[in-house]
CSV table of C-alpha atoms and ligand atoms in Angstrom, one decimal:
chain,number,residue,atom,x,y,z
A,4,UNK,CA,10.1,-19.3,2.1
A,5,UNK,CA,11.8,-16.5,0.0
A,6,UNK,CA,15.1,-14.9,1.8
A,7,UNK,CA,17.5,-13.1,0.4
A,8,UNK,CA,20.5,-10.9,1.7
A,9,UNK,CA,20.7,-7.4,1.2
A,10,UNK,CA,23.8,-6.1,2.2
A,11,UNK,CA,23.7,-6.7,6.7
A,12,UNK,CA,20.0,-7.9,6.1
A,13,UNK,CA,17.9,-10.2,5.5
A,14,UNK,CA,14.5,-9.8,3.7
A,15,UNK,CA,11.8,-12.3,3.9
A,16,UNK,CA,8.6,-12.5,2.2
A,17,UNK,CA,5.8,-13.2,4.2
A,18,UNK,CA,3.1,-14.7,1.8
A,19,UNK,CA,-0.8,-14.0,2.7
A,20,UNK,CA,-2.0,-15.3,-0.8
A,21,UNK,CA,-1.0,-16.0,-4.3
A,22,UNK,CA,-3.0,-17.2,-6.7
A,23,UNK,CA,-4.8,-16.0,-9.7
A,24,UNK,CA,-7.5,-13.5,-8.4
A,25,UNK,CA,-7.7,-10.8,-11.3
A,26,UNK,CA,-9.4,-10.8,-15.0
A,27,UNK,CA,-6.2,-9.6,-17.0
A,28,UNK,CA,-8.3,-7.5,-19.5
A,29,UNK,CA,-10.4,-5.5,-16.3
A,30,UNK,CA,-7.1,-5.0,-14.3
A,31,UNK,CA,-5.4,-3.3,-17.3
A,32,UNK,CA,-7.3,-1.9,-20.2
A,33,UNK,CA,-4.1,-2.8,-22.6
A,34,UNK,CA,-4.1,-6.2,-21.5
A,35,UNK,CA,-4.0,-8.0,-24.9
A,36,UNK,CA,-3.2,-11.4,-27.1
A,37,UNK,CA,-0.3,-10.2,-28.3
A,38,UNK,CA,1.6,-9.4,-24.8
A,39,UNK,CA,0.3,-13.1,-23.9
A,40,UNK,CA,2.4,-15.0,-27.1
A,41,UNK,CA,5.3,-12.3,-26.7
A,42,UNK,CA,6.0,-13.0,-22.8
A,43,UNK,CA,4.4,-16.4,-22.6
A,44,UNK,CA,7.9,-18.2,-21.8
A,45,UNK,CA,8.3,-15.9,-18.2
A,46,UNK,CA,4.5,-15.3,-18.0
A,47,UNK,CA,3.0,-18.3,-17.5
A,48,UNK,CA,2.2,-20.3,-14.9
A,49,UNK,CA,3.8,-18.1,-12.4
A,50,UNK,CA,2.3,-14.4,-13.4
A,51,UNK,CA,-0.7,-15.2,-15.7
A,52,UNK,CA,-3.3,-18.1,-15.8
A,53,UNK,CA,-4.3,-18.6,-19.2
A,54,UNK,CA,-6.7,-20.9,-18.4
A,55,UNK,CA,-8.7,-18.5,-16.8
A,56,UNK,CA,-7.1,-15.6,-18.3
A,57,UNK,CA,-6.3,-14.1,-14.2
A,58,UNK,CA,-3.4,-12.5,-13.5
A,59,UNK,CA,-1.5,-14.4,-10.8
A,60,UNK,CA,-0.6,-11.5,-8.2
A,61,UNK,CA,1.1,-12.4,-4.5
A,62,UNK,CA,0.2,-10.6,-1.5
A,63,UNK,CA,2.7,-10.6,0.9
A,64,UNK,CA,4.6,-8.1,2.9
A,65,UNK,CA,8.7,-8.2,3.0
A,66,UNK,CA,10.0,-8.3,6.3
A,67,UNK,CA,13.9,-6.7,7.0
A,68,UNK,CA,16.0,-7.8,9.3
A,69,UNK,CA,18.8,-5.4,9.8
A,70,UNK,CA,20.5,-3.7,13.1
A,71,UNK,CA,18.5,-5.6,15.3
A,72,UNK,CA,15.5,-4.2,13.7
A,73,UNK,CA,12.5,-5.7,12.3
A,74,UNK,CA,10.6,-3.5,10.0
A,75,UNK,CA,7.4,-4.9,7.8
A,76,UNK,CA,6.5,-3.2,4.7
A,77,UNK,CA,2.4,-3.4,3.6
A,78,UNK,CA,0.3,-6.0,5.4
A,79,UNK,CA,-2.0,-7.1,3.5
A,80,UNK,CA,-5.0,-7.3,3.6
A,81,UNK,CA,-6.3,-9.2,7.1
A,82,UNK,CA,-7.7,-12.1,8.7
A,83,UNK,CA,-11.7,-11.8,9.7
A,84,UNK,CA,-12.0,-7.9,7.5
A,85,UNK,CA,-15.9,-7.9,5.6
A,86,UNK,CA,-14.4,-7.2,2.3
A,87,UNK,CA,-18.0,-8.5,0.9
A,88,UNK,CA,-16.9,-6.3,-2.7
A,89,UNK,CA,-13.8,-8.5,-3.4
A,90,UNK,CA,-14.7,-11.8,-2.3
A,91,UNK,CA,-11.5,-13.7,-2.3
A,92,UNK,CA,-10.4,-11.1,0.3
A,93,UNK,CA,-13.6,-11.3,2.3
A,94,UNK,CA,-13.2,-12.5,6.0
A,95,UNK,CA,-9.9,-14.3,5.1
A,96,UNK,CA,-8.4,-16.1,7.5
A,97,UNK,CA,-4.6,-17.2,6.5
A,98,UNK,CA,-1.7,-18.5,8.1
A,99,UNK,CA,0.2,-15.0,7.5
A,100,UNK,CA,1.0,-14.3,11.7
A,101,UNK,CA,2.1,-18.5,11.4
A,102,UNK,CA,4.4,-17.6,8.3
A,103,UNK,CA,5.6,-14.4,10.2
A,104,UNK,CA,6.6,-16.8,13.2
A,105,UNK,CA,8.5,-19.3,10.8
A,106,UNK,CA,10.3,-16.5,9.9
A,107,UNK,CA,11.4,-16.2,13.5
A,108,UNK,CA,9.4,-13.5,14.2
A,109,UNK,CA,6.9,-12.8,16.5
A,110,UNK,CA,4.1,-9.6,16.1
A,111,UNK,CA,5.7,-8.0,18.9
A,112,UNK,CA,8.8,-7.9,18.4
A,113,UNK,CA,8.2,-5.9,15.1
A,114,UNK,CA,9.7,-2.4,15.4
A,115,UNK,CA,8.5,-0.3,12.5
A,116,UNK,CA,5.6,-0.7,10.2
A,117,UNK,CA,5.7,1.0,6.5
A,118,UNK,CA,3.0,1.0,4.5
A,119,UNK,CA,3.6,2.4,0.8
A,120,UNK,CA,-0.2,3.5,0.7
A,121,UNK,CA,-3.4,3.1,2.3
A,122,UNK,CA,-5.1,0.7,-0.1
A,123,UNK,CA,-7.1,-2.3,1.6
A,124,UNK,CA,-4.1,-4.8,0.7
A,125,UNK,CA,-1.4,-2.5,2.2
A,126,UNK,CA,-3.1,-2.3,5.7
A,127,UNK,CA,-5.2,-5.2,6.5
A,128,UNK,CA,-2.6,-7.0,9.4
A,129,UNK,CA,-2.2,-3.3,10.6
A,130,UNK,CA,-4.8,-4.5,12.9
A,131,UNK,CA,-6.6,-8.0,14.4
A,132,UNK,CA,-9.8,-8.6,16.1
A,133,UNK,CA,-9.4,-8.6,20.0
A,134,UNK,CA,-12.9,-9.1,21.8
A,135,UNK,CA,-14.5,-7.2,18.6
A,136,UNK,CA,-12.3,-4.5,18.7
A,137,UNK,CA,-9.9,-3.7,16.1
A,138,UNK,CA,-6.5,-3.4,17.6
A,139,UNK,CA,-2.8,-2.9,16.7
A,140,UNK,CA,-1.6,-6.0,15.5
A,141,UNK,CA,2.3,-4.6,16.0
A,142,UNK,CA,1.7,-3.4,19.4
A,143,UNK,CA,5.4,-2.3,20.0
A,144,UNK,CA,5.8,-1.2,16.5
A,145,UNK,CA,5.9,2.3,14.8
A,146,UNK,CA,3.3,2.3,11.7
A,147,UNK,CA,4.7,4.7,8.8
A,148,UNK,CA,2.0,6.2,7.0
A,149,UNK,CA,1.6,9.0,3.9
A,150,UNK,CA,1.1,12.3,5.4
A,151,UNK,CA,-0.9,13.2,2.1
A,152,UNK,CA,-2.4,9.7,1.5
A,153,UNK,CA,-3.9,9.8,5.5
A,154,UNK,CA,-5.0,13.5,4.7
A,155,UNK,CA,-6.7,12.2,1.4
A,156,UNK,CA,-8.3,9.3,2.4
A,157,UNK,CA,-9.8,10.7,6.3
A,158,UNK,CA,-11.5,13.3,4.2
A,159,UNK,CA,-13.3,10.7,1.9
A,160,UNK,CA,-14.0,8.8,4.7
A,161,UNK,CA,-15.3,11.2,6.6
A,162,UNK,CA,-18.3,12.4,3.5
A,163,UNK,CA,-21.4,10.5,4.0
A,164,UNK,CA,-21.4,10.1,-0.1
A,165,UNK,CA,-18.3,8.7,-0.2
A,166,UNK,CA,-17.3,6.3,2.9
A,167,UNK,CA,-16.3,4.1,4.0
A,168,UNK,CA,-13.3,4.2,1.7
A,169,UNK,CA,-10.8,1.6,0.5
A,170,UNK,CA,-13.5,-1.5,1.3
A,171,UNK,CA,-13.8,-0.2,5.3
A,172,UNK,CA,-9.8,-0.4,5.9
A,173,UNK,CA,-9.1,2.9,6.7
A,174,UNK,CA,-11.5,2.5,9.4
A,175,UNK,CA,-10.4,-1.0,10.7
A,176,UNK,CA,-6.9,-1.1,9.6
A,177,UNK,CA,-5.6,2.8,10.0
A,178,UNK,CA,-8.1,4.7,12.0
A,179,UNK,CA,-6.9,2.4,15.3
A,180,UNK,CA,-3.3,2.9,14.9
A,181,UNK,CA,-3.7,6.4,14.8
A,182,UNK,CA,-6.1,6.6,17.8
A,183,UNK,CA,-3.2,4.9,19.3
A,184,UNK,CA,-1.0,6.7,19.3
A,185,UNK,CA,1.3,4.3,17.0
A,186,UNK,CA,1.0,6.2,13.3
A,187,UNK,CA,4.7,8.5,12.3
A,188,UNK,CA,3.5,10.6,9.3
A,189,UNK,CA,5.7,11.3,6.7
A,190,UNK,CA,5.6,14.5,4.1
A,191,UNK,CA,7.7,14.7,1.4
A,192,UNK,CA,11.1,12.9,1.5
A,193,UNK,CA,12.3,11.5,4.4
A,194,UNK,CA,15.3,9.3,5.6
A,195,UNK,CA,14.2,6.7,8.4
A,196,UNK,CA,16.3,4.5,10.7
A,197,UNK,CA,18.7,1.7,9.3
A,198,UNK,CA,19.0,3.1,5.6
A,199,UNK,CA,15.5,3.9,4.9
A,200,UNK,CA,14.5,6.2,2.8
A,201,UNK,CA,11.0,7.2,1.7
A,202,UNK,CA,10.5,9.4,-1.5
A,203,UNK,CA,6.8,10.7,-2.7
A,204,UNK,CA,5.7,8.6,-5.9
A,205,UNK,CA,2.6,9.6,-6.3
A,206,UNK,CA,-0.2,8.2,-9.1
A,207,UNK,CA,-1.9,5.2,-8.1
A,208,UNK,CA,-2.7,7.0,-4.4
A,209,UNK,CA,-2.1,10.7,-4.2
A,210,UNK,CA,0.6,9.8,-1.1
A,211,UNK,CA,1.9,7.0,-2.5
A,212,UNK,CA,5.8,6.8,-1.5
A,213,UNK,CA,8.6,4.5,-2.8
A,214,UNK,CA,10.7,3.1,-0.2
A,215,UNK,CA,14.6,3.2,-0.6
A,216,UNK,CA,17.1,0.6,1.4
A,217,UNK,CA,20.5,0.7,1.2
A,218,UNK,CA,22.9,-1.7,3.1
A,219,UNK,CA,26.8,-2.3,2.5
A,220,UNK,CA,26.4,-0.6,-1.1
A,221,UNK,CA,23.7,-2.9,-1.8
A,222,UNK,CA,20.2,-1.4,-2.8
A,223,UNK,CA,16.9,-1.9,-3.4
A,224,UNK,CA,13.5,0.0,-4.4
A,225,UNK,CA,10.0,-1.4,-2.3
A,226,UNK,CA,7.4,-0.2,-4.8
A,227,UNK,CA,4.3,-1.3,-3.4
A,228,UNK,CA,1.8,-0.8,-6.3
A,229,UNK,CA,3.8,1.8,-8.6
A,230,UNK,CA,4.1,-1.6,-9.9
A,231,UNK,CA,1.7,-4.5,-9.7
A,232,UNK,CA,2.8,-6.4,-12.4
A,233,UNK,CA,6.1,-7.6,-14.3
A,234,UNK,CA,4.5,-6.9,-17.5
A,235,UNK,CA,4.4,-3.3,-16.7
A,236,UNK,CA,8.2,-3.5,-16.8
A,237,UNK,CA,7.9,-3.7,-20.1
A,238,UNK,CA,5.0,-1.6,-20.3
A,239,UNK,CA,5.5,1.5,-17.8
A,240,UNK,CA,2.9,3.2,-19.5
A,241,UNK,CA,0.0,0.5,-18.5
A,242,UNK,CA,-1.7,1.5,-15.4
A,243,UNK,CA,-4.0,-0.6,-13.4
A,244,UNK,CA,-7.9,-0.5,-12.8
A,245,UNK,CA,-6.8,1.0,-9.5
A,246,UNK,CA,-4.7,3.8,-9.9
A,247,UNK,CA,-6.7,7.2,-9.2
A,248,UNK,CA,-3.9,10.3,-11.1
A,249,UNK,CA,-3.3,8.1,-14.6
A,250,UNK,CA,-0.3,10.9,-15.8
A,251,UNK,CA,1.0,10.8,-12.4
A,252,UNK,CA,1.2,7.4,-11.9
A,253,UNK,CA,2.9,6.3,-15.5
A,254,UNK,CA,5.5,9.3,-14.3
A,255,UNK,CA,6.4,7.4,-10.9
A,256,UNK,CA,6.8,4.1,-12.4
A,257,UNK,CA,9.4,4.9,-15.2
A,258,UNK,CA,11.1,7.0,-12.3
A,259,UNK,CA,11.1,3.8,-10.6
A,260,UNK,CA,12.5,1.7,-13.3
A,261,UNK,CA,15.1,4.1,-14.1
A,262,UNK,CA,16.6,4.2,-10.8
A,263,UNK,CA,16.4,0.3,-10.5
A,264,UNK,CA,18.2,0.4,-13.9
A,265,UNK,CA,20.8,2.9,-13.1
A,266,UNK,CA,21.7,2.0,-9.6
A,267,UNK,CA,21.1,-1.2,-9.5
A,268,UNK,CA,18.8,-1.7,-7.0
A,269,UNK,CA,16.7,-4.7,-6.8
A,270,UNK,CA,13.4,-4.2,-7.4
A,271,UNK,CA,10.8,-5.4,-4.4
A,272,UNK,CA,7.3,-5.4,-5.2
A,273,UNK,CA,4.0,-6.5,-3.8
A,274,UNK,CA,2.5,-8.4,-6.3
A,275,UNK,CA,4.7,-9.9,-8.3
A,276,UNK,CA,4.4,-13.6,-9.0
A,277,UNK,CA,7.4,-16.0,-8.2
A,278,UNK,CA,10.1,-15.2,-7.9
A,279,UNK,CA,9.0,-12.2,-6.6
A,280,UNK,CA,11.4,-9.7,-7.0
A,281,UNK,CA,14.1,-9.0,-9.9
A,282,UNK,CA,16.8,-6.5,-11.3
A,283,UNK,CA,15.5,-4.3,-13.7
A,284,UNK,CA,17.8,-3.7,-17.3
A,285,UNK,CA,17.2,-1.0,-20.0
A,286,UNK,CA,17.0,-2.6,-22.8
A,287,UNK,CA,16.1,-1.0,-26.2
A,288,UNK,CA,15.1,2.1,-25.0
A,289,UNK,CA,12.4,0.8,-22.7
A,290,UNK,CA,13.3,-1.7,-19.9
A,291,UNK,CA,12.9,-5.6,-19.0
A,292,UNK,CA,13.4,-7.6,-15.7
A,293,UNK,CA,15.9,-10.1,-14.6
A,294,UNK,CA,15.0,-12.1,-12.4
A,295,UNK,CA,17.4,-14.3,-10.6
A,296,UNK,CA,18.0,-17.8,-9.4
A,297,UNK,CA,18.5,-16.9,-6.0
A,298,UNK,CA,15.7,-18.6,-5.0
B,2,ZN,ZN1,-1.8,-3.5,-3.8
């Protein structure tokens, strides 16, 4: 299990999958041979399957411990969701609420929910099935949603044309939270309990938000997808199949970079393969990742 400390907390990452599960050359139109011979010593086999040419993404959420708190960033994507479009996410049933529970952890005693968008991957353990009802998984929990992505998506939802959105999540894996009575909406820049800090970075959603954590003058920047993959540390210009304002969404990831490179704050992403997570350096006027031996 990956742990690391953070100042007073601790930050575990709760693993729902991680294997390779998309063509490189569909999930960014750059993808290319070159990049594969120029970064194959860090690229493969932990980020990149060149046997199938995949991209090896994780899925997991980070959990923080600090103050007493428990706070989960994105959930995944779900056990028992009909994600019939994306078969390897299609009625999954992990061990994710087991890994939560080796963590020392149980879904109840989770205090605040944050998801960085409402994509299906960022939402899925918002909920479980309960008799065939879709319920809060976090039942004691606040769940920290995107003013602007919730506004977005509910309309899209709601046209006949164009729902259900995001594979049926927002329906089974946001609508419930919201009926009850669970959902904090955030606009704009916000500062949370325990050193949290949520700043718009919009692009690959239109509410997309970076999530700042400070502790003891230690820092770090959850991303969620502003970046999916390490390559596109060294790439900030490469967006993925999936992000919807393609200006907007180059713009927040350098912004992200560039504060991970000035402050120092570790960088936390989603989808990273091992190990994870990294520092980010400037180097020659762009910007590469270090990543650490920590674990
Ligand atoms: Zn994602």
């Amino acid at each position: 299990m990956v742990e690391l400390k953070l100042g007073g907390a601790t930050v575990t990452r709760i693993e729902e999958s991680y294997e390779p599960n998309f063509d490189a050359q569909k999930f960014f139109a750059d993808w290319n041979a070159d990049v594969v011979l120029e970064h194959r010593a860090w690229l493969s086999p932990n980020h990149y399957d060149e046997a199938s040419g995949f991209l090896k993404l994780s899925v997991h959420s980070w959990l923080i411990r600090v103050g007493g708190k428990n706070i989960l960033i994105d959930t995944c994507v779900g056990n028992h969701k009909p994600r019939a479009y994306r078969p390897k996410w299609h009625m999954m049933e992990t061990k994710y609420l087991e890994r939560l529970a080796a963590a020392g952890v149980k879904p109840d005693e989770i205090d605040m929910v944050m998801c960085t968008h409402l994509h299906v991957d960022h939402v899925g353990w918002n909920t479980r099935l309960d008799n065939g009802r879709w319920v809060p998984t976090f039942k004691n929990a606040k769940y920290v949603f995107s003013r602007e992505d919730y506004d977005f998506y509910q309309k899209m939802d709601a046209d006949p044309e164009k729902g259900p959105v995001n594979g049926g999540s927002f329906r089974d894996s946001v609508l419930p939270v919201v009926e009850a009575g669970l959902a904090q909406m955030v606009t704009g820049a916000a500062s949370l309990d325990e050193g949290l800090k949520v700043e718009p970075a919009p692009g690959h959603t239109p509410g997309a938000i970076a999530i700042k954590f400070e502790s003891r003058g230690e820092k770090a920047l959850f991303c969620g997808d502003i970046l999916h993959h390490a390559v596109q540390v060294y790439h900030p210009e490469w967006n993925s199949f999936a992000c919807l304002d393609q200006d907007n969404a180059r713009k927040s990831r350098k912004a992200a970079l560039e504060h991970c490179a000035g402050a120092g704050a570790r960088l936390m992403p989603c989808h990273f393969g091992a190990p994870f997570t990294c520092h980010i350096e400037s180097k020659g006027g762009g910007f590469a990742p270090r990543f650490d031996g920590n674990f």
